[in-house]
Amino acid sequence: MKQLSFLLILISLSLWSQDRLTGKNFATRSEVIGQHGMVATSHPLATQIGLDILKKGGTAVDAAIAVNAALGLMEPTGSGIGGDLYAIVWDGKTKQLYG
């Protein structure tokens, strides 16, 4: 009985934990803060390709095109030529949003 009570206390404490950045209880995801840019894909190699392009001075659009091409090779049934590419792009020069 003591073991069961101890186990229930441990489980309840883990459910009460807070998100590490926001401090909110029961947060589903942690916030990620990027100072110079970020890339998120479904494949780590495609993510690295996008990061490399950004580090070499490429734009977010350059990185997105390269990542989409890489994912077409790495996950041909999920993306690639003829697939969907949803993007919202802010042009800082013209102050216009494209989507």
mmCIF file of N, CA and C in Angstrom:
data_model
loop_
_atom_site.group_PDB
_atom_site.id
_atom_site.type_symbol
_atom_site.label_atom_id
_atom_site.label_comp_id
_atom_site.label_asym_id
_atom_site.label_seq_id
_atom_site.Cartn_x
_atom_site.Cartn_y
_atom_site.Cartn_z
ATOM 1 N N MET A 1 0.813 -1.191 0.000
ATOM 2 C CA MET A 1 0.000 0.000 0.000
ATOM 3 C C MET A 1 0.863 1.265 0.000
ATOM 4 N N LYS A 2 1.964 1.226 0.770
ATOM 5 C CA LYS A 2 2.854 2.385 0.820
ATOM 6 C C LYS A 2 3.497 2.620 -0.546
ATOM 7 N N GLN A 3 3.844 1.534 -1.237
ATOM 8 C CA GLN A 3 4.468 1.678 -2.554
ATOM 9 C C GLN A 3 3.494 2.296 -3.548
ATOM 10 N N LEU A 4 2.241 1.875 -3.485
ATOM 11 C CA LEU A 4 1.231 2.426 -4.375
ATOM 12 C C LEU A 4 1.001 3.910 -4.085
ATOM 13 N N SER A 5 0.946 4.277 -2.828
ATOM 14 C CA SER A 5 0.771 5.687 -2.457
ATOM 15 C C SER A 5 1.956 6.521 -2.934
ATOM 16 N N PHE A 6 3.160 6.000 -2.763
ATOM 17 C CA PHE A 6 4.363 6.702 -3.207
ATOM 18 C C PHE A 6 4.349 6.882 -4.721
ATOM 19 N N LEU A 7 3.958 5.849 -5.446
ATOM 20 C CA LEU A 7 3.888 5.914 -6.902
ATOM 21 C C LEU A 7 2.857 6.950 -7.351
ATOM 22 N N LEU A 8 1.720 6.981 -6.713
ATOM 23 C CA LEU A 8 0.689 7.957 -7.061
ATOM 24 C C LEU A 8 1.146 9.384 -6.780
ATOM 25 N N ILE A 9 1.884 9.581 -5.709
ATOM 26 C CA ILE A 9 2.422 10.912 -5.404
ATOM 27 C C ILE A 9 3.423 11.339 -6.473
ATOM 28 N N LEU A 10 4.298 10.437 -6.884
ATOM 29 C CA LEU A 10 5.273 10.762 -7.932
ATOM 30 C C LEU A 10 4.586 11.116 -9.244
ATOM 31 N N ILE A 11 3.587 10.349 -9.601
ATOM 32 C CA ILE A 11 2.863 10.626 -10.844
ATOM 33 C C ILE A 11 2.161 11.977 -10.763
ATOM 34 N N SER A 12 1.528 12.266 -9.643
ATOM 35 C CA SER A 12 0.826 13.544 -9.515
ATOM 36 C C SER A 12 1.795 14.724 -9.532
ATOM 37 N N LEU A 13 2.976 14.568 -8.970
ATOM 38 C CA LEU A 13 3.968 15.648 -9.013
ATOM 39 C C LEU A 13 4.466 15.887 -10.429
ATOM 40 N N SER A 14 4.642 14.827 -11.197
ATOM 41 C CA SER A 14 5.108 14.999 -12.570
ATOM 42 C C SER A 14 4.044 15.681 -13.423
ATOM 43 N N LEU A 15 2.785 15.470 -13.109
ATOM 44 C CA LEU A 15 1.713 16.136 -13.845
ATOM 45 C C LEU A 15 1.618 17.614 -13.495
ATOM 46 N N TRP A 16 2.138 18.010 -12.355
ATOM 47 C CA TRP A 16 2.061 19.384 -11.904
ATOM 48 C C TRP A 16 3.257 20.216 -12.368
ATOM 49 N N SER A 17 4.178 19.616 -13.104
ATOM 50 C CA SER A 17 5.380 20.332 -13.528
ATOM 51 C C SER A 17 5.022 21.486 -14.454
ATOM 52 N N GLN A 18 5.914 22.461 -14.513
ATOM 53 C CA GLN A 18 5.673 23.642 -15.330
ATOM 54 C C GLN A 18 6.560 23.626 -16.556
ATOM 55 N N ASP A 19 6.113 24.344 -17.577
ATOM 56 C CA ASP A 19 6.902 24.519 -18.778
ATOM 57 C C ASP A 19 8.142 25.330 -18.433
ATOM 58 N N ARG A 20 9.281 24.986 -19.019
ATOM 59 C CA ARG A 20 10.544 25.598 -18.600
ATOM 60 C C ARG A 20 10.697 27.060 -18.995
ATOM 61 N N LEU A 21 10.063 27.514 -20.077
ATOM 62 C CA LEU A 21 10.215 28.909 -20.480
ATOM 63 C C LEU A 21 9.041 29.786 -20.072
ATOM 64 N N THR A 22 7.839 29.274 -20.228
ATOM 65 C CA THR A 22 6.677 30.119 -19.954
ATOM 66 C C THR A 22 6.229 30.058 -18.512
ATOM 67 N N GLY A 23 6.545 28.963 -17.817
ATOM 68 C CA GLY A 23 6.107 28.796 -16.446
ATOM 69 C C GLY A 23 4.647 28.400 -16.320
ATOM 70 N N LYS A 24 4.003 28.134 -17.456
ATOM 71 C CA LYS A 24 2.594 27.750 -17.428
ATOM 72 C C LYS A 24 2.465 26.265 -17.097
ATOM 73 N N ASN A 25 1.460 25.939 -16.340
ATOM 74 C CA ASN A 25 1.177 24.536 -16.055
ATOM 75 C C ASN A 25 0.520 23.885 -17.269
ATOM 76 N N PHE A 26 0.852 22.658 -17.491
ATOM 77 C CA PHE A 26 0.250 21.848 -18.546
ATOM 78 C C PHE A 26 0.439 22.446 -19.935
ATOM 79 N N ALA A 27 1.550 23.093 -20.197
ATOM 80 C CA ALA A 27 1.848 23.594 -21.532
ATOM 81 C C ALA A 27 2.104 22.405 -22.446
ATOM 82 N N THR A 28 1.572 22.466 -23.652
ATOM 83 C CA THR A 28 1.746 21.340 -24.565
ATOM 84 C C THR A 28 3.096 21.384 -25.269
ATOM 85 N N ARG A 29 3.624 22.557 -25.493
ATOM 86 C CA ARG A 29 4.929 22.697 -26.141
ATOM 87 C C ARG A 29 5.690 23.853 -25.510
ATOM 88 N N SER A 30 6.998 23.752 -25.547
ATOM 89 C CA SER A 30 7.832 24.835 -25.042
ATOM 90 C C SER A 30 8.033 25.875 -26.132
ATOM 91 N N GLU A 31 8.149 27.112 -25.733
ATOM 92 C CA GLU A 31 8.473 28.163 -26.685
ATOM 93 C C GLU A 31 9.931 28.035 -27.082
ATOM 94 N N VAL A 32 10.227 28.393 -28.313
ATOM 95 C CA VAL A 32 11.600 28.395 -28.799
ATOM 96 C C VAL A 32 11.894 29.803 -29.286
ATOM 97 N N ILE A 33 12.986 30.358 -28.821
ATOM 98 C CA ILE A 33 13.356 31.721 -29.183
ATOM 99 C C ILE A 33 14.619 31.667 -30.027
ATOM 100 N N GLY A 34 14.549 32.217 -31.234
ATOM 101 C CA GLY A 34 15.704 32.244 -32.122
ATOM 102 C C GLY A 34 16.117 33.681 -32.390
ATOM 103 N N GLN A 35 17.375 33.984 -32.178
ATOM 104 C CA GLN A 35 17.860 35.349 -32.367
ATOM 105 C C GLN A 35 18.158 35.674 -33.828
ATOM 106 N N HIS A 36 18.600 34.679 -34.587
ATOM 107 C CA HIS A 36 19.058 34.952 -35.949
ATOM 108 C C HIS A 36 18.328 34.133 -37.003
ATOM 109 N N GLY A 37 17.357 33.342 -36.620
ATOM 110 C CA GLY A 37 16.596 32.531 -37.565
ATOM 111 C C GLY A 37 16.446 31.117 -37.051
ATOM 112 N N MET A 38 15.534 30.388 -37.661
ATOM 113 C CA MET A 38 15.352 28.992 -37.282
ATOM 114 C C MET A 38 14.737 28.234 -38.441
ATOM 115 N N VAL A 39 14.927 26.924 -38.409
ATOM 116 C CA VAL A 39 14.396 26.040 -39.437
ATOM 117 C C VAL A 39 13.778 24.845 -38.732
ATOM 118 N N ALA A 40 12.585 24.456 -39.138
ATOM 119 C CA ALA A 40 11.931 23.272 -38.576
ATOM 120 C C ALA A 40 11.372 22.435 -39.717
ATOM 121 N N THR A 41 11.786 21.179 -39.783
ATOM 122 C CA THR A 41 11.286 20.262 -40.808
ATOM 123 C C THR A 41 11.020 18.906 -40.173
ATOM 124 N N SER A 42 10.550 17.990 -40.992
ATOM 125 C CA SER A 42 10.283 16.639 -40.508
ATOM 126 C C SER A 42 11.504 15.734 -40.623
ATOM 127 N N HIS A 43 12.609 16.237 -41.169
ATOM 128 C CA HIS A 43 13.816 15.422 -41.325
ATOM 129 C C HIS A 43 15.033 16.238 -40.878
ATOM 130 N N PRO A 44 15.887 15.675 -40.016
ATOM 131 C CA PRO A 44 17.022 16.448 -39.493
ATOM 132 C C PRO A 44 18.005 16.920 -40.561
ATOM 133 N N LEU A 45 18.208 16.141 -41.616
ATOM 134 C CA LEU A 45 19.140 16.580 -42.665
ATOM 135 C C LEU A 45 18.580 17.773 -43.438
ATOM 136 N N ALA A 46 17.289 17.777 -43.681
ATOM 137 C CA ALA A 46 16.672 18.921 -44.353
ATOM 138 C C ALA A 46 16.769 20.167 -43.474
ATOM 139 N N THR A 47 16.599 19.994 -42.187
ATOM 140 C CA THR A 47 16.746 21.116 -41.257
ATOM 141 C C THR A 47 18.163 21.666 -41.304
ATOM 142 N N GLN A 48 19.145 20.782 -41.338
ATOM 143 C CA GLN A 48 20.542 21.219 -41.391
ATOM 144 C C GLN A 48 20.842 21.968 -42.684
ATOM 145 N N ILE A 49 20.262 21.525 -43.788
ATOM 146 C CA ILE A 49 20.443 22.223 -45.064
ATOM 147 C C ILE A 49 19.913 23.651 -44.956
ATOM 148 N N GLY A 50 18.725 23.806 -44.389
ATOM 149 C CA GLY A 50 18.160 25.143 -44.217
ATOM 150 C C GLY A 50 19.004 26.020 -43.312
ATOM 151 N N LEU A 51 19.511 25.454 -42.220
ATOM 152 C CA LEU A 51 20.376 26.217 -41.311
ATOM 153 C C LEU A 51 21.668 26.643 -41.998
ATOM 154 N N ASP A 52 22.251 25.743 -42.783
ATOM 155 C CA ASP A 52 23.491 26.081 -43.493
ATOM 156 C C ASP A 52 23.276 27.251 -44.444
ATOM 157 N N ILE A 53 22.153 27.261 -45.131
ATOM 158 C CA ILE A 53 21.868 28.361 -46.058
ATOM 159 C C ILE A 53 21.713 29.679 -45.299
ATOM 160 N N LEU A 54 21.022 29.646 -44.172
ATOM 161 C CA LEU A 54 20.873 30.873 -43.377
ATOM 162 C C LEU A 54 22.216 31.357 -42.840
ATOM 163 N N LYS A 55 23.067 30.427 -42.395
ATOM 164 C CA LYS A 55 24.383 30.807 -41.859
ATOM 165 C C LYS A 55 25.276 31.422 -42.925
ATOM 166 N N LYS A 56 25.079 31.025 -44.184
ATOM 167 C CA LYS A 56 25.903 31.560 -45.272
ATOM 168 C C LYS A 56 25.327 32.843 -45.854
ATOM 169 N N GLY A 57 24.283 33.380 -45.222
ATOM 170 C CA GLY A 57 23.736 34.658 -45.666
ATOM 171 C C GLY A 57 22.511 34.555 -46.551
ATOM 172 N N GLY A 58 21.996 33.364 -46.766
ATOM 173 C CA GLY A 58 20.794 33.200 -47.572
ATOM 174 C C GLY A 58 19.564 33.709 -46.841
ATOM 175 N N THR A 59 18.522 33.942 -47.589
ATOM 176 C CA THR A 59 17.276 34.419 -46.996
ATOM 177 C C THR A 59 16.422 33.238 -46.542
ATOM 178 N N ALA A 60 15.358 33.548 -45.839
ATOM 179 C CA ALA A 60 14.428 32.502 -45.405
ATOM 180 C C ALA A 60 13.771 31.832 -46.603
ATOM 181 N N VAL A 61 13.536 32.590 -47.669
ATOM 182 C CA VAL A 61 12.952 32.006 -48.879
ATOM 183 C C VAL A 61 13.948 31.053 -49.530
ATOM 184 N N ASP A 62 15.228 31.426 -49.580
ATOM 185 C CA ASP A 62 16.260 30.523 -50.103
ATOM 186 C C ASP A 62 16.275 29.216 -49.322
ATOM 187 N N ALA A 63 16.243 29.327 -48.003
ATOM 188 C CA ALA A 63 16.273 28.138 -47.150
ATOM 189 C C ALA A 63 15.024 27.292 -47.355
ATOM 190 N N ALA A 64 13.864 27.919 -47.486
ATOM 191 C CA ALA A 64 12.617 27.170 -47.672
ATOM 192 C C ALA A 64 12.619 26.402 -48.985
ATOM 193 N N ILE A 65 13.131 27.009 -50.048
ATOM 194 C CA ILE A 65 13.190 26.328 -51.343
ATOM 195 C C ILE A 65 14.141 25.142 -51.276
ATOM 196 N N ALA A 66 15.304 25.331 -50.667
ATOM 197 C CA ALA A 66 16.270 24.240 -50.546
ATOM 198 C C ALA A 66 15.739 23.111 -49.667
ATOM 199 N N VAL A 67 15.083 23.466 -48.581
ATOM 200 C CA VAL A 67 14.517 22.458 -47.680
ATOM 201 C C VAL A 67 13.426 21.666 -48.389
ATOM 202 N N ASN A 68 12.590 22.345 -49.159
ATOM 203 C CA ASN A 68 11.532 21.650 -49.888
ATOM 204 C C ASN A 68 12.123 20.691 -50.916
ATOM 205 N N ALA A 69 13.189 21.106 -51.590
ATOM 206 C CA ALA A 69 13.852 20.214 -52.545
ATOM 207 C C ALA A 69 14.463 19.013 -51.830
ATOM 208 N N ALA A 70 15.089 19.251 -50.688
ATOM 209 C CA ALA A 70 15.693 18.155 -49.926
ATOM 210 C C ALA A 70 14.633 17.184 -49.423
ATOM 211 N N LEU A 71 13.524 17.703 -48.936
ATOM 212 C CA LEU A 71 12.453 16.822 -48.462
ATOM 213 C C LEU A 71 11.848 16.020 -49.606
ATOM 214 N N GLY A 72 11.844 16.583 -50.814
ATOM 215 C CA GLY A 72 11.378 15.831 -51.976
ATOM 216 C C GLY A 72 12.243 14.620 -52.242
ATOM 217 N N LEU A 73 13.517 14.708 -51.907
ATOM 218 C CA LEU A 73 14.435 13.579 -52.060
ATOM 219 C C LEU A 73 14.339 12.626 -50.873
ATOM 220 N N MET A 74 14.286 13.178 -49.674
ATOM 221 C CA MET A 74 14.318 12.353 -48.464
ATOM 222 C C MET A 74 12.971 11.724 -48.129
ATOM 223 N N GLU A 75 11.899 12.405 -48.457
ATOM 224 C CA GLU A 75 10.549 11.905 -48.191
ATOM 225 C C GLU A 75 9.695 12.092 -49.444
ATOM 226 N N PRO A 76 9.967 11.317 -50.499
ATOM 227 C CA PRO A 76 9.310 11.560 -51.787
ATOM 228 C C PRO A 76 7.793 11.390 -51.767
ATOM 229 N N THR A 77 7.267 10.607 -50.849
ATOM 230 C CA THR A 77 5.815 10.443 -50.807
ATOM 231 C C THR A 77 5.132 11.544 -50.010
ATOM 232 N N GLY A 78 5.899 12.347 -49.305
ATOM 233 C CA GLY A 78 5.308 13.379 -48.466
ATOM 234 C C GLY A 78 5.426 14.784 -49.010
ATOM 235 N N SER A 79 6.404 15.022 -49.879
ATOM 236 C CA SER A 79 6.583 16.368 -50.412
ATOM 237 C C SER A 79 7.436 16.289 -51.669
ATOM 238 N N GLY A 80 7.611 17.420 -52.309
ATOM 239 C CA GLY A 80 8.437 17.463 -53.507
ATOM 240 C C GLY A 80 7.706 18.115 -54.663
ATOM 241 N N ILE A 81 8.167 17.833 -55.882
ATOM 242 C CA ILE A 81 7.575 18.426 -57.082
ATOM 243 C C ILE A 81 6.113 18.003 -57.177
ATOM 244 N N GLY A 82 5.243 18.966 -57.341
ATOM 245 C CA GLY A 82 3.816 18.681 -57.414
ATOM 246 C C GLY A 82 3.145 18.627 -56.057
ATOM 247 N N GLY A 83 3.927 18.723 -54.994
ATOM 248 C CA GLY A 83 3.355 18.695 -53.647
ATOM 249 C C GLY A 83 2.938 20.080 -53.204
ATOM 250 N N ASP A 84 2.488 20.174 -51.991
ATOM 251 C CA ASP A 84 2.039 21.455 -51.451
ATOM 252 C C ASP A 84 3.181 22.167 -50.749
ATOM 253 N N LEU A 85 3.218 23.468 -50.887
ATOM 254 C CA LEU A 85 4.146 24.301 -50.133
ATOM 255 C C LEU A 85 3.355 25.514 -49.649
ATOM 256 N N TYR A 86 3.038 25.505 -48.371
ATOM 257 C CA TYR A 86 2.296 26.615 -47.789
ATOM 258 C C TYR A 86 3.302 27.560 -47.145
ATOM 259 N N ALA A 87 3.242 28.815 -47.526
ATOM 260 C CA ALA A 87 4.205 29.766 -46.983
ATOM 261 C C ALA A 87 3.552 31.133 -46.819
ATOM 262 N N ILE A 88 3.964 31.819 -45.781
ATOM 263 C CA ILE A 88 3.608 33.217 -45.580
ATOM 264 C C ILE A 88 4.930 33.970 -45.499
ATOM 265 N N VAL A 89 5.113 34.926 -46.390
ATOM 266 C CA VAL A 89 6.390 35.630 -46.493
ATOM 267 C C VAL A 89 6.152 37.123 -46.306
ATOM 268 N N TRP A 90 6.910 37.731 -45.399
ATOM 269 C CA TRP A 90 6.866 39.175 -45.167
ATOM 270 C C TRP A 90 8.025 39.813 -45.905
ATOM 271 N N ASP A 91 7.724 40.731 -46.803
ATOM 272 C CA ASP A 91 8.751 41.467 -47.531
ATOM 273 C C ASP A 91 9.003 42.771 -46.785
ATOM 274 N N GLY A 92 10.168 42.853 -46.147
ATOM 275 C CA GLY A 92 10.497 44.019 -45.343
ATOM 276 C C GLY A 92 10.670 45.289 -46.155
ATOM 277 N N LYS A 93 11.076 45.158 -47.412
ATOM 278 C CA LYS A 93 11.289 46.345 -48.244
ATOM 279 C C LYS A 93 9.964 46.986 -48.651
ATOM 280 N N THR A 94 9.022 46.156 -49.091
ATOM 281 C CA THR A 94 7.737 46.691 -49.546
ATOM 282 C C THR A 94 6.693 46.725 -48.440
ATOM 283 N N LYS A 95 7.043 46.165 -47.273
ATOM 284 C CA LYS A 95 6.118 46.083 -46.134
ATOM 285 C C LYS A 95 4.820 45.379 -46.535
ATOM 286 N N GLN A 96 4.970 44.260 -47.263
ATOM 287 C CA GLN A 96 3.814 43.528 -47.748
ATOM 288 C C GLN A 96 3.922 42.058 -47.349
ATOM 289 N N LEU A 97 2.768 41.451 -47.065
ATOM 290 C CA LEU A 97 2.696 40.051 -46.676
ATOM 291 C C LEU A 97 2.178 39.243 -47.853
ATOM 292 N N TYR A 98 2.904 38.188 -48.189
ATOM 293 C CA TYR A 98 2.502 37.298 -49.276
ATOM 294 C C TYR A 98 2.172 35.939 -48.694
ATOM 295 N N GLY A 99 1.107 35.318 -49.207
ATOM 296 C CA GLY A 99 0.746 34.001 -48.698
ATOM 297 C C GLY A 99 0.032 33.171 -49.725
#
